[in-house]
mmCIF file of C-alpha atoms in Angstrom:
data_model
loop_
_atom_site.group_PDB
_atom_site.id
_atom_site.type_symbol
_atom_site.label_atom_id
_atom_site.label_comp_id
_atom_site.label_asym_id
_atom_site.label_seq_id
_atom_site.Cartn_x
_atom_site.Cartn_y
_atom_site.Cartn_z
ATOM 1 C CA MET A 15 0.000 0.000 0.000
ATOM 2 C CA SER A 16 2.884 2.351 0.789
ATOM 3 C CA LEU A 17 4.405 1.794 -2.656
ATOM 4 C CA LEU A 18 1.032 2.388 -4.312
ATOM 5 C CA ALA A 19 0.619 5.609 -2.319
ATOM 6 C CA ASP A 20 4.090 6.717 -3.450
ATOM 7 C CA PHE A 21 3.178 6.189 -7.112
ATOM 8 C CA ARG A 22 -0.014 8.183 -6.636
ATOM 9 C CA THR A 23 2.027 10.975 -5.082
ATOM 10 C CA LEU A 24 4.365 10.937 -8.091
ATOM 11 C CA LEU A 25 1.440 11.944 -10.303
ATOM 12 C CA LYS A 26 1.436 15.385 -8.679
ATOM 13 C CA PRO A 27 3.008 18.068 -10.937
ATOM 14 C CA TYR A 28 5.816 18.892 -8.476
ATOM 15 C CA TYR A 29 7.330 15.421 -8.705
ATOM 16 C CA TRP A 30 7.201 14.647 -12.411
ATOM 17 C CA ILE A 31 8.296 18.186 -13.316
ATOM 18 C CA ASN A 32 11.291 17.904 -10.991
ATOM 19 C CA ILE A 33 12.145 14.435 -12.301
ATOM 20 C CA LEU A 34 12.217 15.839 -15.846
ATOM 21 C CA MET A 35 14.271 18.846 -14.699
ATOM 22 C CA SER A 36 16.713 16.618 -12.803
ATOM 23 C CA PHE A 37 17.365 14.317 -15.739
ATOM 24 C CA SER A 38 16.802 16.814 -18.569
ATOM 25 C CA TYR A 39 20.431 16.804 -19.728
ATOM 26 C CA VAL A 40 20.627 13.009 -19.793
ATOM 27 C CA ILE A 41 17.276 12.802 -21.610
ATOM 28 C CA PHE A 42 18.372 15.272 -24.294
ATOM 29 C CA LYS A 43 21.788 13.655 -24.620
ATOM 30 C CA LYS A 44 20.464 10.121 -25.018
ATOM 31 C CA THR A 45 17.408 10.810 -27.193
ATOM 32 C CA PRO A 46 18.691 10.851 -30.826
ATOM 33 C CA VAL A 47 16.203 13.403 -32.184
ATOM 34 C CA LEU A 48 16.713 15.824 -29.317
ATOM 35 C CA CYS A 49 20.457 15.206 -29.219
ATOM 36 C CA ASN A 50 21.002 15.903 -32.922
ATOM 37 C CA TYR A 51 19.125 19.182 -32.578
ATOM 38 C CA MET A 52 20.604 20.399 -29.292
ATOM 39 C CA PHE A 53 24.217 19.175 -29.562
ATOM 40 C CA SER A 54 24.870 19.521 -33.295
ATOM 41 C CA ASN A 55 28.124 21.422 -32.677
ATOM 42 C CA PHE A 56 29.619 18.742 -30.428
ATOM 43 C CA GLU A 57 32.030 16.222 -31.911
ATOM 44 C CA THR A 58 30.940 13.474 -29.538
ATOM 45 C CA LYS A 59 27.295 14.517 -29.953
ATOM 46 C CA CYS A 60 25.250 11.897 -28.100
ATOM 47 C CA GLU A 61 28.073 10.473 -26.012
ATOM 48 C CA PHE A 62 29.182 11.798 -22.640
ATOM 49 C CA ASP A 63 32.720 13.150 -22.615
ATOM 50 C CA SER A 64 35.036 12.627 -19.630
ATOM 51 C CA ARG A 65 34.027 15.859 -17.872
ATOM 52 C CA GLU A 66 30.309 15.150 -18.229
ATOM 53 C CA SER A 67 30.858 11.630 -16.888
ATOM 54 C CA ASP A 68 32.766 13.035 -13.901
ATOM 55 C CA ILE A 69 29.945 15.479 -13.116
ATOM 56 C CA LEU A 70 27.312 12.739 -13.327
ATOM 57 C CA LEU A 71 29.371 10.403 -11.124
ATOM 58 C CA PHE A 72 29.933 13.153 -8.564
ATOM 59 C CA MET A 73 26.191 13.925 -8.571
ATOM 60 C CA LEU A 74 25.378 10.253 -7.960
ATOM 61 C CA ILE A 75 27.769 10.057 -5.004
ATOM 62 C CA VAL A 76 26.442 13.283 -3.447
ATOM 63 C CA VAL A 77 22.814 12.188 -3.841
ATOM 64 C CA MET A 78 23.515 8.826 -2.180
ATOM 65 C CA ILE A 79 25.354 10.416 0.748
ATOM 66 C CA ARG A 80 22.901 13.266 1.308
ATOM 67 C CA SER A 81 19.845 11.005 0.975
ATOM 68 C CA ARG A 82 21.291 8.710 3.615
ATOM 69 C CA LYS A 83 22.015 11.610 5.963
ATOM 70 C CA SER A 84 18.556 13.094 5.444
ATOM 71 C CA GLY A 85 16.948 9.964 6.883
ATOM 72 C CA SER A 86 15.010 9.163 3.719
ATOM 73 C CA VAL A 87 12.855 6.098 4.305
ATOM 74 C CA SER A 88 10.652 5.972 1.195
ATOM 75 C CA MET A 89 10.889 6.458 -2.532
ATOM 76 C CA ILE A 90 9.294 9.912 -2.246
ATOM 77 C CA ASN A 91 11.768 10.942 0.462
ATOM 78 C CA TYR A 92 14.720 9.849 -1.651
ATOM 79 C CA LEU A 93 13.449 11.761 -4.665
ATOM 80 C CA THR A 94 12.681 14.914 -2.709
ATOM 81 C CA SER A 95 16.084 14.973 -1.003
ATOM 82 C CA SER A 96 17.920 14.407 -4.311
ATOM 83 C CA PHE A 97 16.067 16.883 -6.543
ATOM 84 C CA MET A 98 18.182 19.898 -5.574
ATOM 85 C CA TYR A 99 21.520 18.152 -6.151
ATOM 86 C CA CYS A 100 20.372 16.671 -9.468
ATOM 87 C CA LYS A 101 19.120 20.024 -10.725
ATOM 88 C CA VAL A 102 22.342 21.794 -9.725
ATOM 89 C CA ALA A 103 24.326 19.110 -11.589
ATOM 90 C CA SER A 104 22.045 19.564 -14.614
ATOM 91 C CA LEU A 105 22.596 23.320 -14.465
ATOM 92 C CA ILE A 106 26.364 22.749 -14.548
ATOM 93 C CA LEU A 107 26.032 20.334 -17.471
ATOM 94 C CA TRP A 108 23.786 22.667 -19.486
ATOM 95 C CA THR A 109 26.165 25.568 -18.835
ATOM 96 C CA TYR A 110 29.119 23.406 -19.838
ATOM 97 C CA ALA A 111 27.350 22.557 -23.102
ATOM 98 C CA ASP A 112 26.388 26.177 -23.868
ATOM 99 C CA ILE A 113 26.186 29.243 -21.634
ATOM 100 C CA ARG A 114 22.848 30.166 -23.223
ATOM 101 C CA THR A 115 21.206 26.855 -22.393
ATOM 102 C CA GLY A 116 22.659 27.153 -18.890
ATOM 103 C CA ILE A 117 21.012 30.561 -18.391
ATOM 104 C CA LEU A 118 17.716 29.290 -19.811
ATOM 105 C CA TYR A 119 17.790 26.284 -17.498
ATOM 106 C CA GLY A 120 18.611 28.496 -14.504
ATOM 107 C CA VAL A 121 15.649 30.786 -15.213
ATOM 108 C CA LEU A 122 13.339 27.786 -15.614
ATOM 109 C CA PHE A 123 14.766 26.383 -12.377
ATOM 110 C CA LEU A 124 13.792 29.529 -10.431
ATOM 111 C CA VAL A 125 10.377 29.967 -12.048
ATOM 112 C CA LEU A 126 9.318 26.392 -11.323
ATOM 113 C CA ALA A 127 10.609 26.629 -7.739
ATOM 114 C CA ILE A 128 8.237 29.571 -7.198
ATOM 115 C CA TRP A 129 5.208 28.365 -9.136
ATOM 116 C CA VAL A 130 5.353 24.627 -8.387
ATOM 117 C CA PRO A 131 6.270 24.282 -4.676
ATOM 118 C CA GLU A 132 6.611 20.939 -2.926
ATOM 119 C CA PRO A 133 3.201 19.584 -1.812
ATOM 120 C CA THR A 134 2.561 19.698 1.920
ATOM 121 C CA TYR A 135 0.785 17.080 3.994
ATOM 122 C CA GLU A 136 -2.977 17.666 3.940
ATOM 123 C CA GLY A 137 -4.217 14.582 5.753
ATOM 124 C CA PRO A 138 -5.670 14.245 9.254
ATOM 125 C CA SER A 139 -3.580 15.493 12.170
ATOM 126 C CA ASN A 140 -4.008 15.783 15.918
ATOM 127 C CA VAL A 141 -0.704 17.490 16.781
ATOM 128 C CA VAL A 142 -0.372 20.215 19.416
ATOM 129 C CA TYR A 143 2.283 22.819 18.517
ATOM 130 C CA PHE A 144 4.051 24.379 21.487
ATOM 131 C CA ARG A 145 4.993 28.009 20.930
ATOM 132 C CA THR A 146 7.250 28.300 23.986
ATOM 133 C CA THR A 147 9.234 25.972 26.228
ATOM 134 C CA ALA A 148 7.238 27.214 29.216
ATOM 135 C CA THR A 149 4.008 26.104 27.534
ATOM 136 C CA LEU A 150 5.409 22.611 27.036
ATOM 137 C CA GLU A 151 6.529 22.428 30.673
ATOM 138 C CA ASP A 152 3.144 23.656 31.876
ATOM 139 C CA GLU A 153 1.299 21.001 29.873
ATOM 140 C CA LEU A 154 3.562 18.251 31.180
ATOM 141 C CA SER A 155 3.079 19.288 34.805
ATOM 142 C CA LYS A 156 -0.564 20.459 34.655
ATOM 143 C CA ASN A 157 -2.189 17.080 34.136
ATOM 144 C CA LYS A 158 0.105 14.136 34.798
ATOM 145 C CA ASN A 159 -2.573 11.683 33.709
ATOM 146 C CA ILE A 160 -1.867 12.713 30.105
ATOM 147 C CA THR A 161 0.821 10.783 28.247
ATOM 148 C CA TRP A 162 2.703 12.929 25.727
ATOM 149 C CA LEU A 163 4.777 11.945 22.692
ATOM 150 C CA VAL A 164 6.654 15.102 21.752
ATOM 151 C CA CYS A 165 8.689 15.701 18.583
ATOM 152 C CA PHE A 166 11.601 18.134 18.836
ATOM 153 C CA TYR A 167 12.401 19.387 15.338
ATOM 154 C CA THR A 168 13.680 22.208 13.136
ATOM 155 C CA VAL A 169 11.992 23.462 9.986
ATOM 156 C CA TRP A 170 15.188 23.364 7.900
ATOM 157 C CA ASN A 171 16.295 19.800 8.651
ATOM 158 C CA PRO A 172 15.420 17.292 5.844
ATOM 159 C CA SER A 173 14.884 14.428 8.304
ATOM 160 C CA CYS A 174 12.372 16.543 10.238
ATOM 161 C CA VAL A 175 10.584 17.519 7.035
ATOM 162 C CA ASN A 176 10.391 13.874 5.922
ATOM 163 C CA PHE A 177 9.084 12.810 9.320
ATOM 164 C CA ALA A 178 6.357 15.485 9.620
ATOM 165 C CA PRO A 179 3.594 13.644 7.684
ATOM 166 C CA ILE A 180 4.384 10.364 9.483
ATOM 167 C CA PHE A 181 4.040 12.018 12.896
ATOM 168 C CA ALA A 182 0.793 13.702 11.803
ATOM 169 C CA GLN A 183 -0.661 10.371 10.679
ATOM 170 C CA LEU A 184 0.336 8.695 13.954
ATOM 171 C CA SER A 185 -1.280 11.514 15.926
ATOM 172 C CA ALA A 186 -4.538 11.024 14.028
ATOM 173 C CA GLU A 187 -4.424 7.251 14.522
ATOM 174 C CA TYR A 188 -3.446 7.109 18.207
ATOM 175 C CA GLY A 189 -4.394 10.485 19.655
ATOM 176 C CA LEU A 190 -6.703 10.472 22.701
ATOM 177 C CA ASP A 191 -7.694 12.961 25.366
ATOM 178 C CA ASN A 192 -5.046 11.419 27.600
ATOM 179 C CA LEU A 193 -2.570 10.382 24.883
ATOM 180 C CA LYS A 194 -1.411 13.453 23.029
ATOM 181 C CA PHE A 195 1.138 14.264 20.342
ATOM 182 C CA GLY A 196 3.091 17.522 20.439
ATOM 183 C CA LYS A 197 5.810 19.331 18.504
ATOM 184 C CA ILE A 198 8.221 22.137 19.334
ATOM 185 C CA ASP A 199 10.658 23.866 16.993
ATOM 186 C CA ILE A 200 14.005 23.874 18.819
ATOM 187 C CA GLY A 201 15.533 25.935 16.036
ATOM 188 C CA ARG A 202 13.264 28.743 17.160
ATOM 189 C CA TYR A 203 13.086 27.916 20.871
ATOM 190 C CA ARG A 204 16.700 27.168 21.765
ATOM 191 C CA ASP A 205 15.970 26.918 25.491
ATOM 192 C CA ALA A 206 13.935 23.765 24.771
ATOM 193 C CA ALA A 207 16.972 22.230 23.058
ATOM 194 C CA GLU A 208 19.145 23.073 26.052
ATOM 195 C CA LYS A 209 16.641 21.809 28.636
ATOM 196 C CA PHE A 210 16.160 18.437 26.953
ATOM 197 C CA GLY A 211 19.763 18.015 25.800
ATOM 198 C CA ILE A 212 19.154 18.102 22.041
ATOM 199 C CA SER A 213 21.618 19.606 19.573
ATOM 200 C CA ASP A 214 20.121 21.728 16.788
ATOM 201 C CA ALA A 215 23.416 22.137 14.893
ATOM 202 C CA SER A 216 23.473 21.516 11.150
ATOM 203 C CA THR A 217 25.544 18.364 11.771
ATOM 204 C CA SER A 218 23.316 17.132 14.594
ATOM 205 C CA LYS A 219 22.261 13.483 14.594
ATOM 206 C CA GLN A 220 19.471 14.228 17.086
ATOM 207 C CA LEU A 221 17.011 15.714 14.602
ATOM 208 C CA PRO A 222 14.250 14.903 14.948
ATOM 209 C CA THR A 223 14.055 13.619 18.540
ATOM 210 C CA LEU A 224 10.967 11.901 19.931
ATOM 211 C CA ILE A 225 10.439 11.863 23.693
ATOM 212 C CA LEU A 226 7.688 9.964 25.515
ATOM 213 C CA PHE A 227 6.500 11.605 28.740
ATOM 214 C CA LYS A 228 4.464 9.779 31.397
ATOM 215 C CA ASN A 229 3.328 11.456 34.606
ATOM 216 C CA GLY A 230 5.171 14.552 33.433
ATOM 217 C CA GLU A 231 8.526 12.730 33.272
ATOM 218 C CA GLU A 232 10.596 11.507 30.345
ATOM 219 C CA VAL A 233 10.549 7.708 30.061
ATOM 220 C CA MET A 234 11.958 7.110 26.576
ATOM 221 C CA ARG A 235 13.509 8.922 23.644
ATOM 222 C CA ARG A 236 14.779 8.217 20.148
ATOM 223 C CA PRO A 237 17.475 8.591 19.022
ATOM 224 C CA CYS A 238 19.224 7.743 22.269
ATOM 225 C CA ALA A 239 22.786 7.146 23.414
ATOM 226 C CA ASP A 240 24.227 3.665 23.951
ATOM 227 C CA SER A 241 26.296 2.530 26.941
ATOM 228 C CA ARG A 242 29.341 4.339 25.540
ATOM 229 C CA GLY A 243 27.431 7.581 25.134
ATOM 230 C CA LYS A 244 27.295 7.301 21.342
ATOM 231 C CA LEU A 245 24.026 8.082 19.582
ATOM 232 C CA THR A 246 22.426 5.063 17.943
ATOM 233 C CA ARG A 247 20.921 5.631 14.516
ATOM 234 C CA PHE A 248 17.140 5.468 14.364
ATOM 235 C CA PHE A 249 14.982 5.364 11.232
ATOM 236 C CA PHE A 250 11.803 7.364 11.757
ATOM 237 C CA THR A 251 9.325 5.109 9.982
ATOM 238 C CA ALA A 252 5.781 4.632 11.252
ATOM 239 C CA ASP A 253 6.426 0.920 11.948
ATOM 240 C CA ASN A 254 9.624 1.638 13.894
ATOM 241 C CA ILE A 255 7.893 4.205 16.091
ATOM 242 C CA LYS A 256 4.904 1.948 16.722
ATOM 243 C CA THR A 257 7.269 -0.856 17.749
ATOM 244 C CA VAL A 258 9.788 1.073 19.859
ATOM 245 C CA PHE A 259 7.219 3.177 21.709
ATOM 246 C CA ASP A 260 4.756 0.245 21.809
ATOM 247 C CA LEU A 261 1.987 2.535 20.607
ATOM 248 C CA ASN A 262 -0.645 -0.168 20.186
ATOM 249 C CA ASN A 263 -0.400 -1.358 23.794
ATOM 250 C CA LEU A 264 0.100 2.193 25.041
ATOM 251 C CA TYR A 265 -3.097 3.231 23.251
ATOM 252 C CA LYS A 266 -5.053 0.344 24.788
ATOM 253 C CA ALA A 267 -3.714 1.010 28.282
ATOM 254 C CA VAL A 268 -4.457 4.721 28.119
ATOM 255 C CA ALA A 269 -7.902 4.143 26.591
ATOM 256 C CA ASN A 270 -8.822 1.596 29.300
ATOM 257 C CA LYS A 271 -7.565 3.936 31.980
ATOM 258 C CA ALA A 272 -9.953 6.627 30.746
ATOM 259 C CA LYS A 273 -13.038 4.355 30.723
ATOM 260 C CA PRO A 274 -13.667 4.112 34.496
ATOM 261 C CA ALA A 275 -13.712 7.888 34.818
ATOM 262 C CA LYS A 276 -16.226 8.116 32.012
ATOM 263 C CA ALA A 277 -18.347 5.366 33.517
ATOM 264 C CA SER A 278 -18.442 7.079 36.920
ATOM 265 C CA LYS A 279 -19.686 10.289 35.277
ATOM 266 C CA ASP A 280 -22.448 8.331 33.526
ATOM 267 C CA ASP A 281 -23.451 6.665 36.802
ATOM 268 C CA LYS A 282 -23.562 10.021 38.536
ATOM 269 C CA LYS A 283 -25.868 11.439 35.850
ATOM 270 C CA LYS A 284 -28.174 8.421 36.171
ATOM 271 C CA ALA A 285 -28.321 8.863 39.940
ATOM 272 C CA GLU A 286 -29.350 12.468 39.541
#
């Protein structure tokens, strides 16, 4: 189902336009009709010369490394994280072929970035956004019967961006009055990063960080440090989060805990 959903997502203009933009040079170079028209002045014509091959190889290496670091866990995530690098490489290749085609590609690059932005998640969500660290602390201490799963993130980090729709879907699936999902931007509220020991540096391996709070106290977080104090890598997929935080059993326990209180209210109304 996930793969089918990815293919449906690819039908959106943003994705197929960016795929064409990313591989435009290769498409023109390897399509005889287009190649003969566009590269008529080149001796090698429809073959890549050594410099073009070097640029393409470098692009492939960069995309693989950056996609891995961005925490991409699906086909859509991999594509999204690689678009920028592929388009920059294509810009270099078009400029190398002819400065005029390079300028034309650059203009098209900017226009499409403005007019065809990346689609945002529009599905169900039950996430509470904390605007200050004090607000988060107040919520944790105000009602200790509420279990909180809080995501500490930054808006510029690719891993956080990739994880946002997953967290929203989990909040809609598991959210209850006494099981809540929250988010706080530690890039904006640095005191939250300091209080909970999370680095928001560009090289940080702690973004995003998920912390489970019970009775107002932290009981679990991911990613976490091992016995040697080294952070263990964690892939923020829906299945991993459900397993590690035991969301199914947590949901049942919290839901059952809320039932007696509801029943007592109903009994009181009947007595009246």
